[in-house]
Amino acid sequence: MHEIFINFRTKGGKEIAYMCQQALADRFGPDSIFLAGGSIGVGSDFTQAIPQAVRRSRVLLVIVDEHWLDAPDPKRPGRRALVDPQDWVRREIEEAFDSGVLVVPVLAARKLEQLNPHLLPKTIAQLAVCQYARVQLRTFATDLVSLGDRLVQQVPGLAALDRQEPTQSGGEPDEHTSVHNKRQSGGIGHVGGSVGTFVGESHSPMHTGSGDMVNNNHENGDGTTYYTGDNGTVRQRFGPHTRPTHGKGER
């Protein structure tokens, strides 16, 4: 069963229609998408196959390009194609409304405005008040993901076929992870991804790698504590410091 039927006009909307078919087929499976020409068996009566496919679908996407509304009737120059009751674009939309199929106008241009019901045949004037989606060539991939997500929420049958993996929250950051440090000084932190360890500000010697690091010791006052070596010696001193009279003192 074809869950999504793609309605388009050959001149103007064909490229977007085929791009939508490919993207949606990748997500929901090729058998879930109907696109006239590739979805009708050879030798089949397309005048019967097309209306049947519309009725059996759950969603009809109407690809509306900039010239969709005023596309000329190839049989009668000077007349709009939509005026012809036998126009296939119009007939498919009428069939979808009559069958209770979810109809979604897909505006395939950035500046294209929502359809005006007064400029449509009365039988499909309802199309103008159907909530639309918008796709553009420049942002096509993300636009189709968004459209697919919205359809999954509204059509349970599509949710069962969805191959799109849900976005994982709290997962490992990708290689483009960025860090923003505003009005912060001092401290050492670790950020996942390619950022690694970052240091806001250091006020003393530090070592972020492996191996030994030796720095001169400096001690002041009673109660001074210092540490030496890997396993090291910790010493704490109270009272006045007395230098040894011979030999080398241990620091």
Short mmCIF file of C-alpha atoms in Angstrom, two decimals:
data_model
loop_
_atom_site.label_atom_id
_atom_site.label_comp_id
_atom_site.label_asym_id
_atom_site.label_seq_id
_atom_site.Cartn_x
_atom_site.Cartn_y
_atom_site.Cartn_z
CA MET A 1 0.00 0.00 0.00
CA HIS A 2 1.30 3.45 -0.89
CA GLU A 3 1.10 5.67 2.17
CA ILE A 4 2.13 8.90 0.40
CA PHE A 5 0.90 10.02 -3.02
CA ILE A 6 2.90 12.81 -4.68
CA ASN A 7 0.82 15.12 -6.85
CA PHE A 8 2.76 17.40 -9.22
CA ARG A 9 2.60 19.15 -12.54
CA THR A 10 5.12 17.86 -15.07
CA LYS A 11 6.26 21.31 -16.12
CA GLY A 12 7.63 23.05 -13.06
CA GLY A 13 7.25 20.57 -10.22
CA LYS A 14 8.78 17.41 -11.67
CA GLU A 15 12.28 17.87 -10.26
CA ILE A 16 11.09 18.58 -6.72
CA ALA A 17 8.56 15.74 -6.93
CA TYR A 18 11.23 13.19 -7.80
CA MET A 19 13.55 14.54 -5.09
CA CYS A 20 10.74 14.21 -2.55
CA GLN A 21 10.00 10.69 -3.75
CA GLN A 22 13.62 9.64 -3.26
CA ALA A 23 14.00 11.21 0.18
CA LEU A 24 10.70 9.84 1.48
CA ALA A 25 11.35 6.40 -0.02
CA ASP A 26 14.69 6.28 1.79
CA ARG A 27 12.89 6.99 5.06
CA PHE A 28 9.65 5.03 4.72
CA GLY A 29 10.50 2.48 2.04
CA PRO A 30 10.04 2.65 -1.75
CA ASP A 31 6.72 0.82 -1.67
CA SER A 32 5.24 3.56 0.53
CA ILE A 33 5.50 6.33 -2.05
CA PHE A 34 3.38 6.70 -5.20
CA LEU A 35 4.70 8.78 -8.07
CA ALA A 36 2.91 8.46 -11.40
CA GLY A 37 5.12 6.95 -14.05
CA GLY A 38 7.25 4.78 -11.79
CA SER A 39 4.50 3.39 -9.57
CA ILE A 40 2.08 2.16 -12.23
CA GLY A 41 2.70 -1.27 -13.70
CA VAL A 42 3.34 -1.47 -17.42
CA GLY A 43 0.16 -2.19 -19.35
CA SER A 44 -2.05 -1.02 -16.47
CA ASP A 45 -4.92 1.37 -17.11
CA PHE A 46 -3.58 4.56 -15.54
CA THR A 47 -7.02 6.20 -15.63
CA GLN A 48 -8.07 3.59 -13.07
CA ALA A 49 -4.75 3.08 -11.28
CA ILE A 50 -4.26 6.73 -10.33
CA PRO A 51 -7.62 7.35 -8.62
CA GLN A 52 -7.30 4.01 -6.81
CA ALA A 53 -3.83 4.91 -5.58
CA VAL A 54 -5.10 8.25 -4.26
CA ARG A 55 -7.97 6.60 -2.36
CA ARG A 56 -5.65 4.03 -0.79
CA SER A 57 -3.09 6.58 0.34
CA ARG A 58 -3.01 8.28 3.70
CA VAL A 59 -1.32 11.49 2.53
CA LEU A 60 -1.36 13.45 -0.73
CA LEU A 61 1.47 15.93 -1.17
CA VAL A 62 0.68 18.69 -3.66
CA ILE A 63 3.90 20.10 -5.09
CA VAL A 64 3.17 23.79 -5.75
CA ASP A 65 5.87 25.64 -7.68
CA GLU A 66 5.86 29.27 -8.79
CA HIS A 67 3.98 28.52 -12.01
CA TRP A 68 1.57 25.92 -10.60
CA LEU A 69 -1.46 28.18 -10.28
CA ASP A 70 -1.20 29.74 -13.75
CA ALA A 71 0.18 26.77 -15.67
CA PRO A 72 -1.41 26.86 -19.17
CA ASP A 73 -3.77 24.22 -20.47
CA PRO A 74 -1.80 22.32 -23.17
CA LYS A 75 -5.06 21.62 -25.03
CA ARG A 76 -6.38 25.16 -24.93
CA PRO A 77 -3.74 27.92 -24.92
CA GLY A 78 -4.83 30.97 -23.00
CA ARG A 79 -6.67 28.94 -20.38
CA ARG A 80 -5.30 27.76 -17.05
CA ALA A 81 -4.85 24.00 -16.73
CA LEU A 82 -6.67 23.92 -13.39
CA VAL A 83 -9.84 25.18 -15.07
CA ASP A 84 -10.10 21.92 -17.03
CA PRO A 85 -12.15 19.34 -15.03
CA GLN A 86 -10.06 16.62 -16.69
CA ASP A 87 -6.74 18.06 -15.55
CA TRP A 88 -4.98 15.25 -13.65
CA VAL A 89 -3.49 17.50 -11.00
CA ARG A 90 -6.94 18.79 -10.18
CA ARG A 91 -8.58 15.35 -10.36
CA GLU A 92 -6.10 13.80 -7.94
CA ILE A 93 -6.67 16.58 -5.39
CA GLU A 94 -10.45 16.24 -5.74
CA GLU A 95 -10.17 12.48 -5.22
CA ALA A 96 -8.09 12.98 -2.08
CA PHE A 97 -10.58 15.41 -0.53
CA ASP A 98 -13.50 13.13 -1.41
CA SER A 99 -11.73 10.16 0.18
CA GLY A 100 -10.67 11.87 3.38
CA VAL A 101 -6.96 11.69 2.57
CA LEU A 102 -4.69 14.15 4.37
CA VAL A 103 -3.78 16.81 1.78
CA VAL A 104 -0.60 18.82 2.29
CA PRO A 105 0.40 21.67 -0.05
CA VAL A 106 4.19 21.70 -0.44
CA LEU A 107 5.32 25.18 -1.46
CA ALA A 108 8.46 24.67 -3.53
CA ALA A 109 9.76 28.22 -3.55
CA ARG A 110 11.01 30.57 -0.85
CA LYS A 111 8.80 33.54 -1.74
CA LEU A 112 5.73 31.57 -2.75
CA GLU A 113 2.71 32.65 -0.73
CA GLN A 114 -0.14 30.54 0.53
CA LEU A 115 -2.75 29.80 -2.13
CA ASN A 116 -5.76 32.06 -2.57
CA PRO A 117 -9.04 30.08 -2.48
CA HIS A 118 -10.67 32.57 -4.85
CA LEU A 119 -8.18 31.64 -7.57
CA LEU A 120 -8.83 27.92 -7.30
CA PRO A 121 -11.70 25.86 -8.75
CA LYS A 122 -14.39 25.44 -6.11
CA THR A 123 -13.83 21.69 -5.98
CA ILE A 124 -10.30 22.17 -4.65
CA ALA A 125 -10.62 25.58 -2.96
CA GLN A 126 -10.14 23.79 0.36
CA LEU A 127 -6.49 23.35 -0.61
CA ALA A 128 -5.87 27.01 0.25
CA VAL A 129 -6.72 26.46 3.91
CA CYS A 130 -4.74 23.26 4.37
CA GLN A 131 -1.62 23.79 6.47
CA TYR A 132 1.32 23.81 4.10
CA ALA A 133 4.97 22.77 4.24
CA ARG A 134 7.79 24.55 2.45
CA VAL A 135 10.81 23.05 0.68
CA GLN A 136 13.72 24.73 -1.09
CA LEU A 137 16.60 23.33 -3.07
CA ARG A 138 19.08 25.12 -0.81
CA THR A 139 17.73 23.49 2.37
CA PHE A 140 16.06 20.47 0.81
CA ALA A 141 17.55 17.77 3.05
CA THR A 142 16.55 19.43 6.31
CA ASP A 143 13.18 20.50 4.88
CA LEU A 144 12.33 16.87 4.02
CA VAL A 145 13.40 15.63 7.44
CA SER A 146 11.10 18.21 9.00
CA LEU A 147 8.23 17.26 6.69
CA GLY A 148 8.74 13.57 7.43
CA ASP A 149 8.75 14.24 11.17
CA ARG A 150 5.47 16.11 10.94
CA LEU A 151 3.85 13.35 8.89
CA VAL A 152 4.98 10.68 11.36
CA GLN A 153 3.27 12.60 14.16
CA GLN A 154 -0.01 12.74 12.24
CA VAL A 155 -0.10 9.41 10.43
CA PRO A 156 0.33 6.28 12.60
CA GLY A 157 0.90 4.11 9.54
CA LEU A 158 3.99 6.11 8.65
CA ALA A 159 5.34 5.94 12.19
CA ALA A 160 5.44 2.15 11.90
CA LEU A 161 7.50 2.39 8.68
CA ASP A 162 9.85 5.13 9.81
CA ARG A 163 13.52 4.23 9.34
CA GLN A 164 14.79 7.51 10.70
CA GLU A 165 16.71 7.04 13.94
CA PRO A 166 15.50 9.36 16.68
CA THR A 167 17.89 12.10 17.72
CA GLN A 168 19.90 11.00 20.72
CA SER A 169 20.00 13.59 23.46
CA GLY A 170 23.00 13.71 25.73
CA GLY A 171 25.13 11.68 23.34
CA GLU A 172 28.76 12.23 22.40
CA PRO A 173 29.34 15.65 20.83
CA ASP A 174 30.51 15.62 17.26
CA GLU A 175 33.80 16.84 15.93
CA HIS A 176 32.43 20.34 15.47
CA THR A 177 31.72 20.83 19.18
CA SER A 178 32.43 24.41 20.20
CA VAL A 179 33.11 25.97 23.57
CA HIS A 180 32.04 29.42 24.64
CA ASN A 181 33.78 30.86 27.70
CA LYS A 182 32.20 34.12 28.82
CA ARG A 183 33.39 36.07 31.84
CA GLN A 184 35.17 33.07 33.30
CA SER A 185 38.72 32.98 34.68
CA GLY A 186 40.74 30.13 36.14
CA GLY A 187 39.94 26.48 36.34
CA ILE A 188 40.57 23.42 34.22
CA GLY A 189 37.80 21.55 32.49
CA HIS A 190 37.30 18.68 30.09
CA VAL A 191 34.97 18.98 27.11
CA GLY A 192 33.95 15.98 25.00
CA GLY A 193 34.71 15.82 21.28
CA SER A 194 37.78 17.23 19.66
CA VAL A 195 38.13 20.12 22.09
CA GLY A 196 39.84 18.02 24.80
CA THR A 197 41.13 19.75 27.91
CA PHE A 198 40.96 23.51 28.13
CA VAL A 199 42.48 25.90 30.64
CA GLY A 200 40.74 29.15 31.43
CA GLU A 201 43.63 30.74 33.33
CA SER A 202 46.58 29.33 35.26
CA HIS A 203 48.31 31.05 38.18
CA SER A 204 50.87 28.32 38.91
CA PRO A 205 52.96 25.66 37.10
CA MET A 206 50.81 22.92 35.62
CA HIS A 207 51.16 19.75 33.56
CA THR A 208 48.37 18.29 31.38
CA GLY A 209 50.29 15.42 29.77
CA SER A 210 52.07 12.28 30.99
CA GLY A 211 55.51 11.99 32.57
CA ASP A 212 57.33 13.83 35.32
CA MET A 213 57.45 17.54 35.90
CA VAL A 214 59.98 19.12 38.27
CA ASN A 215 59.67 22.65 39.62
CA ASN A 216 61.64 24.51 42.29
CA ASN A 217 60.07 24.17 45.74
CA HIS A 218 59.21 27.24 47.71
CA GLU A 219 58.27 27.07 51.38
CA ASN A 220 57.12 29.79 53.71
CA GLY A 221 55.91 29.90 57.29
CA ASP A 222 54.85 27.34 59.86
CA GLY A 223 52.77 24.42 58.75
CA THR A 224 54.29 24.35 55.24
CA THR A 225 53.38 21.17 53.37
CA TYR A 226 55.14 19.96 50.27
CA TYR A 227 55.04 16.87 48.10
CA THR A 228 57.80 15.17 46.08
CA GLY A 229 58.08 12.11 43.82
CA ASP A 230 55.48 9.86 42.20
CA ASN A 231 54.56 8.14 45.43
CA GLY A 232 56.44 10.96 47.17
CA THR A 233 57.13 12.18 50.59
CA VAL A 234 54.84 14.57 52.36
CA ARG A 235 56.40 16.67 55.01
CA GLN A 236 54.88 19.27 57.28
CA ARG A 237 56.97 21.62 59.40
CA PHE A 238 56.08 23.67 62.46
CA GLY A 239 58.35 26.08 64.35
CA PRO A 240 61.51 27.78 63.19
CA HIS A 241 63.49 26.28 60.35
CA THR A 242 67.05 25.16 61.24
CA ARG A 243 69.51 24.58 58.46
CA PRO A 244 71.72 21.48 58.83
CA THR A 245 75.34 22.22 59.76
CA HIS A 246 76.78 19.72 57.26
CA GLY A 247 75.56 17.70 54.30
CA LYS A 248 72.74 18.60 51.93
CA GLY A 249 69.37 19.11 53.46
CA GLU A 250 66.27 17.44 51.98
CA ARG A 251 63.65 19.71 50.67
#
